[in-house]
Structures are given as structure tokens and as C-alpha cells.
Amino acid sequence: AQSVTQLGSHVSVSEGALVLLRCNYSSSVPPYLFWYVQYPNQGLQLLLKYTSAATLVKGINGFEAEFKKSETSFHLTKPSAHMSDAAEYFCAVSEGGGGYNKLIFGAGTRLAVHP
Amino acid sequence: DADVTQTPRNRITKTGKRIMLECSQTKGHDRMYWYRQDPGLGLRLIYYSFDVKDINKGEISDGYSVSRQAQAKFSLSLESAIPNQTALYFCATSEKRDTQYFGPGTRLTVL
């Protein structure tokens, strides 16, 4: 079965510092991988996705993630944090072949950005 | 207008009551999903539907039922609500194995 592990339920960075949110997955088939962001009192919004094309994926708001098959990782980064990046971030893997699309989510990482 | 809407946005109910949460989408997607979110657990899949005639149980379907009234509508019911069903519920839609688009969520409290 596929699974997702997000290391660190809470991450705190200073404004302007590097953001690194870690995600490791397990999958028996080539995965599709996603990062979603959830701002307070809102639904989930797609940040970026990997669907077997380029291994370095660029998303919205300056975020990017690199798919590393050898490490089964899909870590999310942003060079310089902004106060508006404070939110909860979820990594997810798409399960199954044959066109199925059940997303398996990690537990989430809450990002705090302080001045 | 939002592509995926959920009603109600907030609901407080009592143990044993029947509750229905509704989801509508204007994206024209065939696939729809219901998740619940609990702190520290991420989102877990309750039910999913690939078209009007195809409904499947997810990871945590016990205590829930669904109805796909049309391509655009997918409802989640709690036949007899219990306190541990207090959670944030999300509906989502997708086109095949692609991005899922989420509604704003329904915050349900069962007393």
C-alpha cells in the first residue's frame, strides 16, 4: 500500500529564510505526487504536482519540489519565506494504476513564519 | 463563483441525529470524493465516485453513506451522528488521475 510521511508536524522559520518541508513516500507503482497548502479556514489549494515529467517541479508562490526516486522523497522548498506562507502543507501520493486517483495524504506540516 | 461548493459550512448537531452534507461542482469532472480532516491525521478518504453509477468505499466509510445524484452533486450522510465524527469534511473533484480540486470544507460538531 502507498503511504506518505511528512517529517515534522511543525516548522518555524524567519521571514526571508529558506523553507524546507520534507515528504517521503512509498509506492509500488510510478507515483504522482502533490503538495497542497491550506490557509486558515480554507480548503486545500494545489501548490504543485509531479506526474513523471521533469523531476524538478515549480509551483505557485515561489515554491518548488524535487522528485528523487532513489530517496523516495519529494521535499518542498522556497528560497525566501514570506509571512503569507504561514499555513499547513500536505504532501500526497496518487494511488493505483488504471486511471484511479485516490490520494493518500501525509499528516501535514504547519509552517510558522516569524519576523 | 467557486468551482466546488459545500453546504452547510458549519453545523452543530446532537448524537443520534441524521446529517447530510452536500457538494456541488461546476468543473464538469466525473470523479468526486469525500474526505475528513482531523488534526495530526491529514485527510482520510471516506467515499469516492468515478461516475454516477460507480461509488466506492474509502479508508474510513463506516458510519457514513453517500449519494451521487448527478454528475455535479455528491452528498455525504451520517445516519446517526456520534461525537467522534466531529471533524472538518472536504469534498473534491478530479479528472482521471490528475489534480483534485477541493471545496471550502464543512466543519461538523457532534455533541
PDB file of C-alpha atoms in Angstrom:
ATOM      1  CA  ALA A   1       0.000   0.000   0.000  1.00  0.00           C
ATOM      2  CA  GLN A   2       1.116   3.508  -0.662  1.00  0.00           C
ATOM      3  CA  SER A   3       1.896   5.905   2.161  1.00  0.00           C
ATOM      4  CA  VAL A   4       3.263   9.369   2.804  1.00  0.00           C
ATOM      5  CA  THR A   5       5.399  10.552   5.695  1.00  0.00           C
ATOM      6  CA  GLN A   6       5.912  14.215   6.420  1.00  0.00           C
ATOM      7  CA  LEU A   7       8.798  14.807   8.773  1.00  0.00           C
ATOM      8  CA  GLY A   8       7.993  17.489  11.302  1.00  0.00           C
ATOM      9  CA  SER A   9       4.441  18.410  12.193  1.00  0.00           C
ATOM     10  CA  HIS A  10       5.544  21.974  12.901  1.00  0.00           C
ATOM     11  CA  VAL A  11       8.265  24.006  11.202  1.00  0.00           C
ATOM     12  CA  SER A  12       9.186  27.554  12.154  1.00  0.00           C
ATOM     13  CA  VAL A  13      11.341  29.868  10.045  1.00  0.00           C
ATOM     14  CA  SER A  14      12.263  33.522   9.988  1.00  0.00           C
ATOM     15  CA  GLU A  15      10.969  35.756   7.258  1.00  0.00           C
ATOM     16  CA  GLY A  16      13.459  35.609   4.381  1.00  0.00           C
ATOM     17  CA  ALA A  17      14.873  32.229   5.398  1.00  0.00           C
ATOM     18  CA  LEU A  18      14.807  29.025   3.390  1.00  0.00           C
ATOM     19  CA  VAL A  19      11.695  26.900   3.713  1.00  0.00           C
ATOM     20  CA  LEU A  20      12.200  23.124   3.583  1.00  0.00           C
ATOM     21  CA  LEU A  21       9.276  20.788   4.189  1.00  0.00           C
ATOM     22  CA  ARG A  22      10.073  17.107   3.962  1.00  0.00           C
ATOM     23  CA  CYS A  23       7.988  14.395   2.354  1.00  0.00           C
ATOM     24  CA  ASN A  24       8.824  10.733   1.809  1.00  0.00           C
ATOM     25  CA  TYR A  25       6.528   8.301   0.081  1.00  0.00           C
ATOM     26  CA  SER A  26       6.199   4.626  -0.604  1.00  0.00           C
ATOM     27  CA  SER A  27       4.631   3.353  -3.779  1.00  0.00           C
ATOM     28  CA  SER A  28       4.692   0.134  -5.760  1.00  0.00           C
ATOM     29  CA  VAL A  29       3.844   1.954  -8.992  1.00  0.00           C
ATOM     30  CA  PRO A  30       5.274   5.139 -10.531  1.00  0.00           C
ATOM     31  CA  PRO A  31       3.744   7.783  -8.328  1.00  0.00           C
ATOM     32  CA  TYR A  32       2.010  11.022  -8.981  1.00  0.00           C
ATOM     33  CA  LEU A  33       2.932  13.381  -6.139  1.00  0.00           C
ATOM     34  CA  PHE A  34       1.289  16.555  -4.964  1.00  0.00           C
ATOM     35  CA  TRP A  35       1.794  19.363  -2.490  1.00  0.00           C
ATOM     36  CA  TYR A  36      -1.281  21.179  -1.260  1.00  0.00           C
ATOM     37  CA  VAL A  37      -1.494  24.216   1.007  1.00  0.00           C
ATOM     38  CA  GLN A  38      -4.294  25.005   3.443  1.00  0.00           C
ATOM     39  CA  TYR A  39      -4.648  28.538   4.747  1.00  0.00           C
ATOM     40  CA  PRO A  40      -6.667  29.062   7.920  1.00  0.00           C
ATOM     41  CA  ASN A  41     -10.382  28.360   7.479  1.00  0.00           C
ATOM     42  CA  GLN A  42      -9.965  27.460   3.833  1.00  0.00           C
ATOM     43  CA  GLY A  43      -9.900  24.370   1.669  1.00  0.00           C
ATOM     44  CA  LEU A  44      -6.823  22.821   0.112  1.00  0.00           C
ATOM     45  CA  GLN A  45      -5.145  24.530  -2.815  1.00  0.00           C
ATOM     46  CA  LEU A  46      -2.699  22.843  -5.172  1.00  0.00           C
ATOM     47  CA  LEU A  47       0.859  24.170  -4.922  1.00  0.00           C
ATOM     48  CA  LEU A  48       2.494  21.836  -7.416  1.00  0.00           C
ATOM     49  CA  LYS A  49       2.470  18.299  -8.771  1.00  0.00           C
ATOM     50  CA  TYR A  50       4.807  15.709 -10.202  1.00  0.00           C
ATOM     51  CA  THR A  51       3.417  13.440 -12.913  1.00  0.00           C
ATOM     52  CA  SER A  52       6.540  11.711 -14.283  1.00  0.00           C
ATOM     53  CA  ALA A  53       7.820  14.578 -16.388  1.00  0.00           C
ATOM     54  CA  ALA A  54      10.612  16.860 -15.108  1.00  0.00           C
ATOM     55  CA  THR A  55      11.884  15.879 -11.676  1.00  0.00           C
ATOM     56  CA  LEU A  56      12.142  19.497 -10.517  1.00  0.00           C
ATOM     57  CA  VAL A  57       8.673  20.929 -10.348  1.00  0.00           C
ATOM     58  CA  LYS A  58       7.883  24.591  -9.938  1.00  0.00           C
ATOM     59  CA  GLY A  59       4.657  25.687  -8.353  1.00  0.00           C
ATOM     60  CA  ILE A  60       2.833  28.782  -7.296  1.00  0.00           C
ATOM     61  CA  ASN A  61       4.080  31.418  -4.858  1.00  0.00           C
ATOM     62  CA  GLY A  62       7.759  30.586  -5.484  1.00  0.00           C
ATOM     63  CA  PHE A  63       7.619  27.010  -4.211  1.00  0.00           C
ATOM     64  CA  GLU A  64       9.306  24.088  -5.897  1.00  0.00           C
ATOM     65  CA  ALA A  65       9.857  20.414  -5.196  1.00  0.00           C
ATOM     66  CA  GLU A  66      12.256  17.796  -6.480  1.00  0.00           C
ATOM     67  CA  PHE A  67      11.293  14.189  -7.101  1.00  0.00           C
ATOM     68  CA  LYS A  68      14.131  11.860  -6.059  1.00  0.00           C
ATOM     69  CA  LYS A  69      13.268   8.280  -6.845  1.00  0.00           C
ATOM     70  CA  SER A  70      16.376   6.847  -5.147  1.00  0.00           C
ATOM     71  CA  GLU A  71      15.426   8.569  -1.900  1.00  0.00           C
ATOM     72  CA  THR A  72      11.640   8.205  -2.372  1.00  0.00           C
ATOM     73  CA  SER A  73      11.387  11.864  -1.487  1.00  0.00           C
ATOM     74  CA  PHE A  74       9.501  14.898  -2.724  1.00  0.00           C
ATOM     75  CA  HIS A  75      10.622  17.743  -0.484  1.00  0.00           C
ATOM     76  CA  LEU A  76       9.098  21.215  -0.838  1.00  0.00           C
ATOM     77  CA  THR A  77      11.326  24.282  -0.805  1.00  0.00           C
ATOM     78  CA  LYS A  78      11.142  28.032  -1.121  1.00  0.00           C
ATOM     79  CA  PRO A  79      14.286  30.173  -1.073  1.00  0.00           C
ATOM     80  CA  SER A  80      12.862  33.019   0.980  1.00  0.00           C
ATOM     81  CA  ALA A  81       9.897  32.717   3.331  1.00  0.00           C
ATOM     82  CA  HIS A  82       7.204  35.357   3.463  1.00  0.00           C
ATOM     83  CA  MET A  83       4.768  35.975   6.271  1.00  0.00           C
ATOM     84  CA  SER A  84       1.940  34.995   3.938  1.00  0.00           C
ATOM     85  CA  ASP A  85       3.408  31.480   3.612  1.00  0.00           C
ATOM     86  CA  ALA A  86       2.208  30.611   7.106  1.00  0.00           C
ATOM     87  CA  ALA A  87      -0.204  27.718   6.555  1.00  0.00           C
ATOM     88  CA  GLU A  88      -0.481  23.957   6.729  1.00  0.00           C
ATOM     89  CA  TYR A  89       1.116  21.969   3.936  1.00  0.00           C
ATOM     90  CA  PHE A  90       0.140  18.490   2.828  1.00  0.00           C
ATOM     91  CA  CYS A  91       2.064  16.068   0.669  1.00  0.00           C
ATOM     92  CA  ALA A  92       0.018  13.437  -1.161  1.00  0.00           C
ATOM     93  CA  VAL A  93       0.600  10.459  -3.442  1.00  0.00           C
ATOM     94  CA  SER A  94      -1.860   9.264  -6.045  1.00  0.00           C
ATOM     95  CA  GLU A  95      -2.614   5.609  -5.598  1.00  0.00           C
ATOM     96  CA  GLY A  96      -3.143   2.979  -8.206  1.00  0.00           C
ATOM     97  CA  GLY A  97      -2.864   2.480 -11.909  1.00  0.00           C
ATOM     98  CA  GLY A  98      -5.641   2.068 -14.416  1.00  0.00           C
ATOM     99  CA  GLY A  99      -6.636   5.685 -14.082  1.00  0.00           C
ATOM    100  CA  TYR A 100      -7.537   5.504 -10.414  1.00  0.00           C
ATOM    101  CA  ASN A 101      -6.856   8.605  -8.404  1.00  0.00           C
ATOM    102  CA  LYS A 102      -7.173   8.003  -4.690  1.00  0.00           C
ATOM    103  CA  LEU A 103      -4.956  10.458  -2.908  1.00  0.00           C
ATOM    104  CA  ILE A 104      -3.078   9.309   0.165  1.00  0.00           C
ATOM    105  CA  PHE A 105      -2.180  12.298   2.333  1.00  0.00           C
ATOM    106  CA  GLY A 106       0.548  12.871   4.833  1.00  0.00           C
ATOM    107  CA  ALA A 107      -0.353  14.172   8.277  1.00  0.00           C
ATOM    108  CA  GLY A 108       0.589  17.723   7.334  1.00  0.00           C
ATOM    109  CA  THR A 109       3.245  20.230   8.366  1.00  0.00           C
ATOM    110  CA  ARG A 110       2.253  23.528   9.883  1.00  0.00           C
ATOM    111  CA  LEU A 111       4.611  26.284   8.796  1.00  0.00           C
ATOM    112  CA  ALA A 112       5.066  29.333  11.016  1.00  0.00           C
ATOM    113  CA  VAL A 113       6.931  32.392   9.719  1.00  0.00           C
ATOM    114  CA  HIS A 114       8.159  34.902  12.244  1.00  0.00           C
ATOM    115  CA  PRO A 115       9.577  38.379  11.667  1.00  0.00           C
TER     116      PRO A 115
ATOM    117  CA  ASP B   1     -18.385  31.593  -8.365  1.00  0.00           C
ATOM    118  CA  ALA B   2     -16.451  28.789  -6.707  1.00  0.00           C
ATOM    119  CA  ASP B   3     -15.955  25.626  -8.738  1.00  0.00           C
ATOM    120  CA  VAL B   4     -16.648  23.325  -5.774  1.00  0.00           C
ATOM    121  CA  THR B   5     -19.184  24.352  -3.173  1.00  0.00           C
ATOM    122  CA  GLN B   6     -20.170  22.693   0.073  1.00  0.00           C
ATOM    123  CA  THR B   7     -23.209  23.246   2.248  1.00  0.00           C
ATOM    124  CA  PRO B   8     -23.507  23.859   5.084  1.00  0.00           C
ATOM    125  CA  ARG B   9     -20.158  25.425   6.010  1.00  0.00           C
ATOM    126  CA  ASN B  10     -20.712  24.854   9.695  1.00  0.00           C
ATOM    127  CA  ARG B  11     -23.068  22.520  11.516  1.00  0.00           C
ATOM    128  CA  ILE B  12     -23.592  21.632  15.131  1.00  0.00           C
ATOM    129  CA  THR B  13     -25.770  18.644  15.849  1.00  0.00           C
ATOM    130  CA  LYS B  14     -26.542  16.135  18.573  1.00  0.00           C
ATOM    131  CA  THR B  15     -25.648  12.495  18.915  1.00  0.00           C
ATOM    132  CA  GLY B  16     -28.055  10.247  17.029  1.00  0.00           C
ATOM    133  CA  LYS B  17     -29.215  12.842  14.527  1.00  0.00           C
ATOM    134  CA  ARG B  18     -29.098  12.270  10.768  1.00  0.00           C
ATOM    135  CA  ILE B  19     -26.943  14.758   8.920  1.00  0.00           C
ATOM    136  CA  MET B  20     -26.416  15.378   5.227  1.00  0.00           C
ATOM    137  CA  LEU B  21     -23.521  17.331   3.779  1.00  0.00           C
ATOM    138  CA  GLU B  22     -23.824  18.436   0.196  1.00  0.00           C
ATOM    139  CA  CYS B  23     -21.280  19.085  -2.511  1.00  0.00           C
ATOM    140  CA  SER B  24     -21.741  20.602  -5.940  1.00  0.00           C
ATOM    141  CA  GLN B  25     -19.214  21.246  -8.682  1.00  0.00           C
ATOM    142  CA  THR B  26     -19.191  23.189 -11.919  1.00  0.00           C
ATOM    143  CA  LYS B  27     -15.912  21.811 -13.257  1.00  0.00           C
ATOM    144  CA  GLY B  28     -17.566  19.068 -15.275  1.00  0.00           C
ATOM    145  CA  HIS B  29     -15.471  16.366 -13.624  1.00  0.00           C
ATOM    146  CA  ASP B  30     -16.691  12.803 -13.395  1.00  0.00           C
ATOM    147  CA  ARG B  31     -14.811  11.949 -10.220  1.00  0.00           C
ATOM    148  CA  MET B  32     -15.841  13.162  -6.782  1.00  0.00           C
ATOM    149  CA  TYR B  33     -14.513  12.406  -3.311  1.00  0.00           C
ATOM    150  CA  TRP B  34     -15.339  12.932   0.356  1.00  0.00           C
ATOM    151  CA  TYR B  35     -12.573  13.310   2.939  1.00  0.00           C
ATOM    152  CA  ARG B  36     -12.464  14.087   6.602  1.00  0.00           C
ATOM    153  CA  GLN B  37      -9.655  16.035   8.224  1.00  0.00           C
ATOM    154  CA  ASP B  38      -8.595  15.547  11.824  1.00  0.00           C
ATOM    155  CA  PRO B  39      -5.678  17.339  13.491  1.00  0.00           C
ATOM    156  CA  GLY B  40      -2.463  15.387  13.085  1.00  0.00           C
ATOM    157  CA  LEU B  41      -4.025  12.832  10.743  1.00  0.00           C
ATOM    158  CA  GLY B  42      -4.165  14.703   7.463  1.00  0.00           C
ATOM    159  CA  LEU B  43      -7.090  13.912   5.196  1.00  0.00           C
ATOM    160  CA  ARG B  44      -8.639  10.477   5.019  1.00  0.00           C
ATOM    161  CA  LEU B  45     -10.858   9.239   2.234  1.00  0.00           C
ATOM    162  CA  ILE B  46     -14.433   8.333   3.162  1.00  0.00           C
ATOM    163  CA  TYR B  47     -16.044   7.571  -0.209  1.00  0.00           C
ATOM    164  CA  TYR B  48     -15.306   8.222  -3.845  1.00  0.00           C
ATOM    165  CA  SER B  49     -17.271   8.087  -7.060  1.00  0.00           C
ATOM    166  CA  PHE B  50     -15.938   7.795 -10.586  1.00  0.00           C
ATOM    167  CA  ASP B  51     -19.303   8.437 -12.182  1.00  0.00           C
ATOM    168  CA  VAL B  52     -22.972   8.447 -11.232  1.00  0.00           C
ATOM    169  CA  LYS B  53     -23.170   4.642 -11.210  1.00  0.00           C
ATOM    170  CA  ASP B  54     -19.800   3.948  -9.615  1.00  0.00           C
ATOM    171  CA  ILE B  55     -19.460   4.530  -5.865  1.00  0.00           C
ATOM    172  CA  ASN B  56     -16.696   3.067  -3.739  1.00  0.00           C
ATOM    173  CA  LYS B  57     -15.789   2.914  -0.082  1.00  0.00           C
ATOM    174  CA  GLY B  58     -12.664   4.649   1.051  1.00  0.00           C
ATOM    175  CA  GLU B  59     -10.429   4.172   4.034  1.00  0.00           C
ATOM    176  CA  ILE B  60     -12.986   5.112   6.709  1.00  0.00           C
ATOM    177  CA  SER B  61     -16.506   4.545   5.366  1.00  0.00           C
ATOM    178  CA  ASP B  62     -18.096   3.027   8.488  1.00  0.00           C
ATOM    179  CA  GLY B  63     -20.888   5.238   9.796  1.00  0.00           C
ATOM    180  CA  TYR B  64     -21.199   7.148   6.515  1.00  0.00           C
ATOM    181  CA  SER B  65     -23.164   6.779   3.304  1.00  0.00           C
ATOM    182  CA  VAL B  66     -23.182   8.744   0.054  1.00  0.00           C
ATOM    183  CA  SER B  67     -25.419   9.538  -2.851  1.00  0.00           C
ATOM    184  CA  ARG B  68     -24.361  10.690  -6.317  1.00  0.00           C
ATOM    185  CA  GLN B  69     -27.487  12.442  -7.514  1.00  0.00           C
ATOM    186  CA  ALA B  70     -25.937  13.751 -10.719  1.00  0.00           C
ATOM    187  CA  GLN B  71     -22.522  14.264 -12.237  1.00  0.00           C
ATOM    188  CA  ALA B  72     -22.287  17.551 -10.387  1.00  0.00           C
ATOM    189  CA  LYS B  73     -23.676  16.525  -6.976  1.00  0.00           C
ATOM    190  CA  PHE B  74     -22.308  14.192  -4.327  1.00  0.00           C
ATOM    191  CA  SER B  75     -23.815  14.070  -0.840  1.00  0.00           C
ATOM    192  CA  LEU B  76     -22.432  12.571   2.348  1.00  0.00           C
ATOM    193  CA  SER B  77     -24.770  11.341   5.076  1.00  0.00           C
ATOM    194  CA  LEU B  78     -24.231  10.434   8.682  1.00  0.00           C
ATOM    195  CA  GLU B  79     -27.208   8.245   9.527  1.00  0.00           C
ATOM    196  CA  SER B  80     -26.752   8.525  13.274  1.00  0.00           C
ATOM    197  CA  ALA B  81     -24.076  11.018  14.194  1.00  0.00           C
ATOM    198  CA  ILE B  82     -21.654  10.310  17.028  1.00  0.00           C
ATOM    199  CA  PRO B  83     -19.144  12.642  18.711  1.00  0.00           C
ATOM    200  CA  ASN B  84     -16.070  11.073  17.106  1.00  0.00           C
ATOM    201  CA  GLN B  85     -17.437  12.168  13.738  1.00  0.00           C
ATOM    202  CA  THR B  86     -16.676  15.736  14.759  1.00  0.00           C
ATOM    203  CA  ALA B  87     -14.252  16.867  12.054  1.00  0.00           C
ATOM    204  CA  LEU B  88     -13.703  19.037   9.021  1.00  0.00           C
ATOM    205  CA  TYR B  89     -15.179  17.465   5.895  1.00  0.00           C
ATOM    206  CA  PHE B  90     -13.981  18.185   2.378  1.00  0.00           C
ATOM    207  CA  CYS B  91     -15.408  17.371  -0.996  1.00  0.00           C
ATOM    208  CA  ALA B  92     -13.103  17.191  -4.014  1.00  0.00           C
ATOM    209  CA  THR B  93     -13.351  16.576  -7.744  1.00  0.00           C
ATOM    210  CA  SER B  94     -10.893  15.481 -10.395  1.00  0.00           C
ATOM    211  CA  GLU B  95     -10.465  14.491 -13.984  1.00  0.00           C
ATOM    212  CA  LYS B  96      -8.970  10.981 -14.047  1.00  0.00           C
ATOM    213  CA  ARG B  97      -5.572  10.696 -12.373  1.00  0.00           C
ATOM    214  CA  ASP B  98      -4.994  14.385 -12.046  1.00  0.00           C
ATOM    215  CA  THR B  99      -5.267  17.244  -9.649  1.00  0.00           C
ATOM    216  CA  GLN B 100      -8.081  17.110  -7.137  1.00  0.00           C
ATOM    217  CA  TYR B 101      -9.910  20.385  -6.532  1.00  0.00           C
ATOM    218  CA  PHE B 102     -11.259  20.891  -3.051  1.00  0.00           C
ATOM    219  CA  GLY B 103     -14.277  22.680  -1.689  1.00  0.00           C
ATOM    220  CA  PRO B 104     -14.037  25.070   1.265  1.00  0.00           C
ATOM    221  CA  GLY B 105     -14.997  22.418   3.805  1.00  0.00           C
ATOM    222  CA  THR B 106     -17.785  21.793   6.299  1.00  0.00           C
ATOM    223  CA  ARG B 107     -16.995  21.993   9.983  1.00  0.00           C
ATOM    224  CA  LEU B 108     -19.201  19.460  11.757  1.00  0.00           C
ATOM    225  CA  THR B 109     -19.553  19.264  15.526  1.00  0.00           C
ATOM    226  CA  VAL B 110     -21.462  16.401  17.106  1.00  0.00           C
ATOM    227  CA  LEU B 111     -22.381  16.986  20.740  1.00  0.00           C
TER     228      LEU B 111
END
